Amino acid sequence: MTRAMQLRKPGGLDNLLLTEVGVDGPGRGQILVRLHASSLNYHDYAVVAGMIPTDEGRIPMSDGAGVVAEVGEGVTELAVGDHVVSTFFPNWPSGDPSPEKLTSVPGDSTDGYARERVVAPTRYFTKVPRDYTHAQAATLPCAALTAWRALVVEGRIKPGETVLVQGTGGVSIFALQFAKAAGCKVIATSSSAAKLERLKSLGADQVINYKDVPAWGDAARHLAGGQGVDHIVEIGGAGTLSQSIAAARIGGHISLIGVLAGYQGDVSTATLMMKQIRLIGIGVGTREQQQDMIRAIDAAGIKPVIDRSFPLEELAAAFRYQESGAHFGKICVEF
């Protein structure tokens, strides 16, 4: 038996309960991982809040990091004692997405990592960056890989280009860090003067308070020399996409990775077309891309920004802190 947080129907933070669940030894091609940390993503919040329906007793959390405790027959890629971190899409090793590859998301369609031990096939995990804590590693599978794919895989960023990031959540801060490591200039937005100062301390070249400057898209375009921004990491969705389109240069690239500001809204498709902007939806990435990202993290010495950690039994409190919007960077649970 192992401790776990389970979600009771119909969902909601008050329906997260600490329980014990069974765990078997690893079979052929499987590993037993002693988990020590997870990190909160909006997707996890949508699950526990009941916005994404799941089975009764679902164990939430898509990110998990820990140590390999046992290996099954035929396992050669990982060994006992290896520090590992989960993959968001365990059935998407590489290549283009497909319906089959986007199945079995931990914490959603299958049980996730809000538990102390888990048995899974080797493809569910990769090794972690050097000298990373478990909490630091747990920030990578969803937030970091989303930012990596947006800028490096799909955007193919180059030194000297300009990147716009929105807010101070995990994806945006990782995008800032990856962009600076690639030699790019970064424009960052927030509604908090204190958070804007922290963004500058992380390397943001220019910042915009979108509360003070509602037309921040035009402001960003002018800050990018009047021609517009090369790459935009769009986390707001319909509510902010029109500003991102205004900010983008002709031929620019927008990665749509979130819907925090709305699922539906008016979008200037004529401007999108006339500026010949490349708009792509980003849903995390592949195991191979995660391994590439981890090698880059090691080379650049990037460390995630963690705002605060909670114990496993206080997972609901961690989500309430996420709801407050007071955090800067990632929120973790450690156990």
mmCIF file of C-alpha atoms in Angstrom, residues 11-188:
data_model
loop_
_atom_site.group_PDB
_atom_site.id
_atom_site.type_symbol
_atom_site.label_atom_id
_atom_site.label_comp_id
_atom_site.label_asym_id
_atom_site.label_seq_id
_atom_site.Cartn_x
_atom_site.Cartn_y
_atom_site.Cartn_z
ATOM 1 C CA GLY A 11 -14.807 16.973 -8.124
ATOM 2 C CA GLY A 12 -13.822 20.119 -6.294
ATOM 3 C CA LEU A 13 -11.021 20.834 -3.848
ATOM 4 C CA ASP A 14 -13.075 19.616 -0.879
ATOM 5 C CA ASN A 15 -13.303 16.210 -2.562
ATOM 6 C CA LEU A 16 -9.545 15.566 -2.537
ATOM 7 C CA LEU A 17 -8.926 12.886 0.076
ATOM 8 C CA LEU A 18 -5.742 11.287 1.443
ATOM 9 C CA THR A 19 -6.048 7.511 1.116
ATOM 10 C CA GLU A 20 -3.963 4.382 0.620
ATOM 11 C CA VAL A 21 -3.891 2.404 -2.620
ATOM 12 C CA GLY A 22 -2.256 -0.835 -3.599
ATOM 13 C CA VAL A 23 0.984 -1.033 -5.565
ATOM 14 C CA ASP A 24 2.525 -4.125 -7.156
ATOM 15 C CA GLY A 25 6.087 -4.875 -8.120
ATOM 16 C CA PRO A 26 7.272 -4.003 -11.632
ATOM 17 C CA GLY A 27 6.608 -6.417 -14.470
ATOM 18 C CA ARG A 28 8.571 -6.824 -17.664
ATOM 19 C CA GLY A 29 9.541 -3.438 -19.106
ATOM 20 C CA GLN A 30 8.301 -1.610 -16.020
ATOM 21 C CA ILE A 31 9.882 0.365 -13.182
ATOM 22 C CA LEU A 32 8.783 1.110 -9.622
ATOM 23 C CA VAL A 33 9.370 4.771 -8.795
ATOM 24 C CA ARG A 34 9.391 6.212 -5.285
ATOM 25 C CA LEU A 35 7.879 9.593 -6.045
ATOM 26 C CA HIS A 36 8.939 12.647 -4.049
ATOM 27 C CA ALA A 37 7.394 15.647 -5.817
ATOM 28 C CA SER A 38 4.796 16.934 -8.239
ATOM 29 C CA SER A 39 3.984 20.403 -9.548
ATOM 30 C CA LEU A 40 0.704 22.174 -10.232
ATOM 31 C CA ASN A 41 -0.482 23.034 -13.727
ATOM 32 C CA TYR A 42 -3.746 24.588 -14.895
ATOM 33 C CA HIS A 43 -4.615 21.232 -16.438
ATOM 34 C CA ASP A 44 -4.375 19.611 -12.989
ATOM 35 C CA TYR A 45 -6.596 22.327 -11.549
ATOM 36 C CA ALA A 46 -9.170 21.704 -14.284
ATOM 37 C CA VAL A 47 -9.224 18.026 -13.313
ATOM 38 C CA VAL A 48 -9.608 18.504 -9.545
ATOM 39 C CA ALA A 49 -12.133 21.337 -9.996
ATOM 40 C CA GLY A 50 -14.361 19.015 -12.009
ATOM 41 C CA MET A 51 -13.934 20.918 -15.282
ATOM 42 C CA ILE A 52 -12.404 17.784 -16.852
ATOM 43 C CA PRO A 53 -14.544 14.762 -15.873
ATOM 44 C CA THR A 54 -12.624 11.744 -14.563
ATOM 45 C CA ASP A 55 -13.396 8.396 -13.004
ATOM 46 C CA GLU A 56 -14.272 8.089 -9.328
ATOM 47 C CA GLY A 57 -11.147 7.922 -7.164
ATOM 48 C CA ARG A 58 -8.820 9.366 -9.791
ATOM 49 C CA ILE A 59 -5.316 10.128 -8.499
ATOM 50 C CA PRO A 60 -4.527 13.581 -9.972
ATOM 51 C CA MET A 61 -1.324 15.354 -11.056
ATOM 52 C CA SER A 62 0.394 14.947 -14.429
ATOM 53 C CA ASP A 63 3.933 15.748 -13.211
ATOM 54 C CA GLY A 64 5.915 13.398 -11.005
ATOM 55 C CA ALA A 65 9.567 13.080 -10.001
ATOM 56 C CA GLY A 66 11.412 10.587 -7.839
ATOM 57 C CA VAL A 67 13.876 7.695 -7.714
ATOM 58 C CA VAL A 68 13.767 4.305 -9.415
ATOM 59 C CA ALA A 69 13.362 1.781 -6.591
ATOM 60 C CA GLU A 70 12.976 -1.439 -8.622
ATOM 61 C CA VAL A 71 13.220 -2.447 -12.271
ATOM 62 C CA GLY A 72 11.416 -5.245 -14.055
ATOM 63 C CA GLU A 73 12.797 -7.790 -16.463
ATOM 64 C CA GLY A 74 14.133 -6.355 -19.699
ATOM 65 C CA VAL A 75 14.627 -2.781 -18.444
ATOM 66 C CA THR A 76 17.956 -1.383 -19.648
ATOM 67 C CA GLU A 77 17.421 2.379 -20.102
ATOM 68 C CA LEU A 78 16.939 3.088 -16.397
ATOM 69 C CA ALA A 79 18.466 1.561 -13.264
ATOM 70 C CA VAL A 80 17.766 1.449 -9.552
ATOM 71 C CA GLY A 81 18.812 4.762 -8.018
ATOM 72 C CA ASP A 82 18.239 6.854 -11.151
ATOM 73 C CA HIS A 83 16.429 10.137 -10.561
ATOM 74 C CA VAL A 84 13.550 10.343 -13.019
ATOM 75 C CA VAL A 85 10.697 12.601 -14.080
ATOM 76 C CA SER A 86 7.442 11.698 -15.798
ATOM 77 C CA THR A 87 6.307 12.348 -19.362
ATOM 78 C CA PHE A 88 2.994 14.114 -20.008
ATOM 79 C CA PHE A 89 2.108 11.981 -23.042
ATOM 80 C CA PRO A 90 3.639 8.563 -22.324
ATOM 81 C CA ASN A 91 2.362 7.188 -25.641
ATOM 82 C CA TRP A 92 3.950 9.989 -27.713
ATOM 83 C CA PRO A 93 7.637 9.098 -27.944
ATOM 84 C CA SER A 94 8.404 11.222 -31.019
ATOM 85 C CA GLY A 95 7.079 12.409 -34.356
ATOM 86 C CA ASP A 96 3.783 14.106 -35.127
ATOM 87 C CA PRO A 97 0.789 13.902 -32.759
ATOM 88 C CA SER A 98 -2.073 11.483 -33.378
ATOM 89 C CA PRO A 99 -5.164 10.468 -31.399
ATOM 90 C CA GLU A 100 -3.392 7.332 -30.191
ATOM 91 C CA LYS A 101 -0.305 9.225 -29.026
ATOM 92 C CA LEU A 102 -2.318 11.746 -27.012
ATOM 93 C CA THR A 103 -3.945 9.160 -24.746
ATOM 94 C CA SER A 104 -3.255 8.051 -21.160
ATOM 95 C CA VAL A 105 -2.385 11.477 -19.720
ATOM 96 C CA PRO A 106 -1.492 10.874 -16.044
ATOM 97 C CA GLY A 107 -3.906 12.461 -13.601
ATOM 98 C CA ASP A 108 -6.576 12.774 -16.293
ATOM 99 C CA SER A 109 -7.487 9.644 -18.247
ATOM 100 C CA THR A 110 -5.252 7.491 -16.018
ATOM 101 C CA ASP A 111 -4.039 7.820 -12.432
ATOM 102 C CA GLY A 112 -1.364 10.444 -11.890
ATOM 103 C CA TYR A 113 1.436 11.205 -9.457
ATOM 104 C CA ALA A 114 -0.181 12.500 -6.262
ATOM 105 C CA ARG A 115 1.078 9.328 -4.583
ATOM 106 C CA GLU A 116 4.247 7.982 -3.055
ATOM 107 C CA ARG A 117 4.873 4.983 -5.321
ATOM 108 C CA VAL A 118 3.954 4.098 -8.869
ATOM 109 C CA VAL A 119 4.663 1.227 -11.278
ATOM 110 C CA ALA A 120 4.760 2.182 -14.950
ATOM 111 C CA PRO A 121 6.449 1.289 -18.243
ATOM 112 C CA THR A 122 9.879 2.843 -18.743
ATOM 113 C CA ARG A 123 8.527 5.219 -21.426
ATOM 114 C CA TYR A 124 6.532 7.027 -18.731
ATOM 115 C CA PHE A 125 9.782 8.561 -17.393
ATOM 116 C CA THR A 126 13.084 10.115 -18.423
ATOM 117 C CA LYS A 127 16.207 10.987 -16.477
ATOM 118 C CA VAL A 128 16.389 14.463 -14.906
ATOM 119 C CA PRO A 129 18.908 17.317 -15.302
ATOM 120 C CA ARG A 130 22.098 17.168 -13.252
ATOM 121 C CA ASP A 131 21.886 18.433 -9.666
ATOM 122 C CA TYR A 132 18.128 18.943 -9.818
ATOM 123 C CA THR A 133 16.029 18.414 -6.712
ATOM 124 C CA HIS A 134 12.886 16.316 -7.046
ATOM 125 C CA ALA A 135 10.737 19.443 -6.871
ATOM 126 C CA GLN A 136 12.776 21.149 -9.589
ATOM 127 C CA ALA A 137 12.484 18.083 -11.813
ATOM 128 C CA ALA A 138 8.727 17.933 -11.254
ATOM 129 C CA THR A 139 8.272 21.341 -12.894
ATOM 130 C CA LEU A 140 9.502 20.082 -16.271
ATOM 131 C CA PRO A 141 7.026 17.654 -17.949
ATOM 132 C CA CYS A 142 4.174 20.090 -18.616
ATOM 133 C CA ALA A 143 5.254 23.713 -18.149
ATOM 134 C CA ALA A 144 8.875 23.560 -19.280
ATOM 135 C CA LEU A 145 8.263 21.232 -22.214
ATOM 136 C CA THR A 146 5.375 23.394 -23.421
ATOM 137 C CA ALA A 147 7.653 26.463 -23.452
ATOM 138 C CA TRP A 148 10.466 24.474 -25.083
ATOM 139 C CA ARG A 149 8.279 23.160 -27.874
ATOM 140 C CA ALA A 150 6.690 26.573 -28.450
ATOM 141 C CA LEU A 151 9.984 28.390 -28.913
ATOM 142 C CA VAL A 152 12.624 25.851 -29.888
ATOM 143 C CA VAL A 153 10.731 23.125 -31.751
ATOM 144 C CA GLU A 154 7.951 25.083 -33.442
ATOM 145 C CA GLY A 155 9.423 28.605 -33.297
ATOM 146 C CA ARG A 156 13.023 27.661 -34.130
ATOM 147 C CA ILE A 157 14.177 30.769 -32.269
ATOM 148 C CA LYS A 158 17.428 32.431 -33.257
ATOM 149 C CA PRO A 159 19.772 34.774 -31.380
ATOM 150 C CA GLY A 160 18.694 38.389 -31.628
ATOM 151 C CA GLU A 161 15.009 37.651 -32.145
ATOM 152 C CA THR A 162 12.349 39.065 -29.826
ATOM 153 C CA VAL A 163 10.084 36.909 -27.670
ATOM 154 C CA LEU A 164 6.963 38.097 -25.818
ATOM 155 C CA VAL A 165 5.849 36.208 -22.707
ATOM 156 C CA GLN A 166 2.636 36.804 -20.765
ATOM 157 C CA GLY A 167 2.402 36.755 -16.987
ATOM 158 C CA THR A 168 4.485 34.966 -14.381
ATOM 159 C CA GLY A 169 3.256 31.382 -14.458
ATOM 160 C CA GLY A 170 5.475 28.389 -15.032
ATOM 161 C CA VAL A 171 5.271 28.290 -18.838
ATOM 162 C CA SER A 172 5.981 32.004 -19.217
ATOM 163 C CA ILE A 173 9.001 31.959 -16.923
ATOM 164 C CA PHE A 174 10.466 28.889 -18.615
ATOM 165 C CA ALA A 175 9.903 30.610 -21.974
ATOM 166 C CA LEU A 176 11.787 33.659 -20.690
ATOM 167 C CA GLN A 177 14.672 31.455 -19.520
ATOM 168 C CA PHE A 178 14.872 29.446 -22.755
ATOM 169 C CA ALA A 179 14.694 32.625 -24.855
ATOM 170 C CA LYS A 180 17.500 34.301 -22.923
ATOM 171 C CA ALA A 181 19.630 31.142 -23.112
ATOM 172 C CA ALA A 182 19.179 31.266 -26.903
ATOM 173 C CA GLY A 183 20.326 34.895 -27.086
ATOM 174 C CA CYS A 184 16.895 36.414 -27.665
ATOM 175 C CA LYS A 185 15.418 39.656 -26.365
ATOM 176 C CA VAL A 186 12.387 39.235 -24.109
ATOM 177 C CA ILE A 187 9.360 41.478 -23.521
ATOM 178 C CA ALA A 188 7.286 40.371 -20.524
#
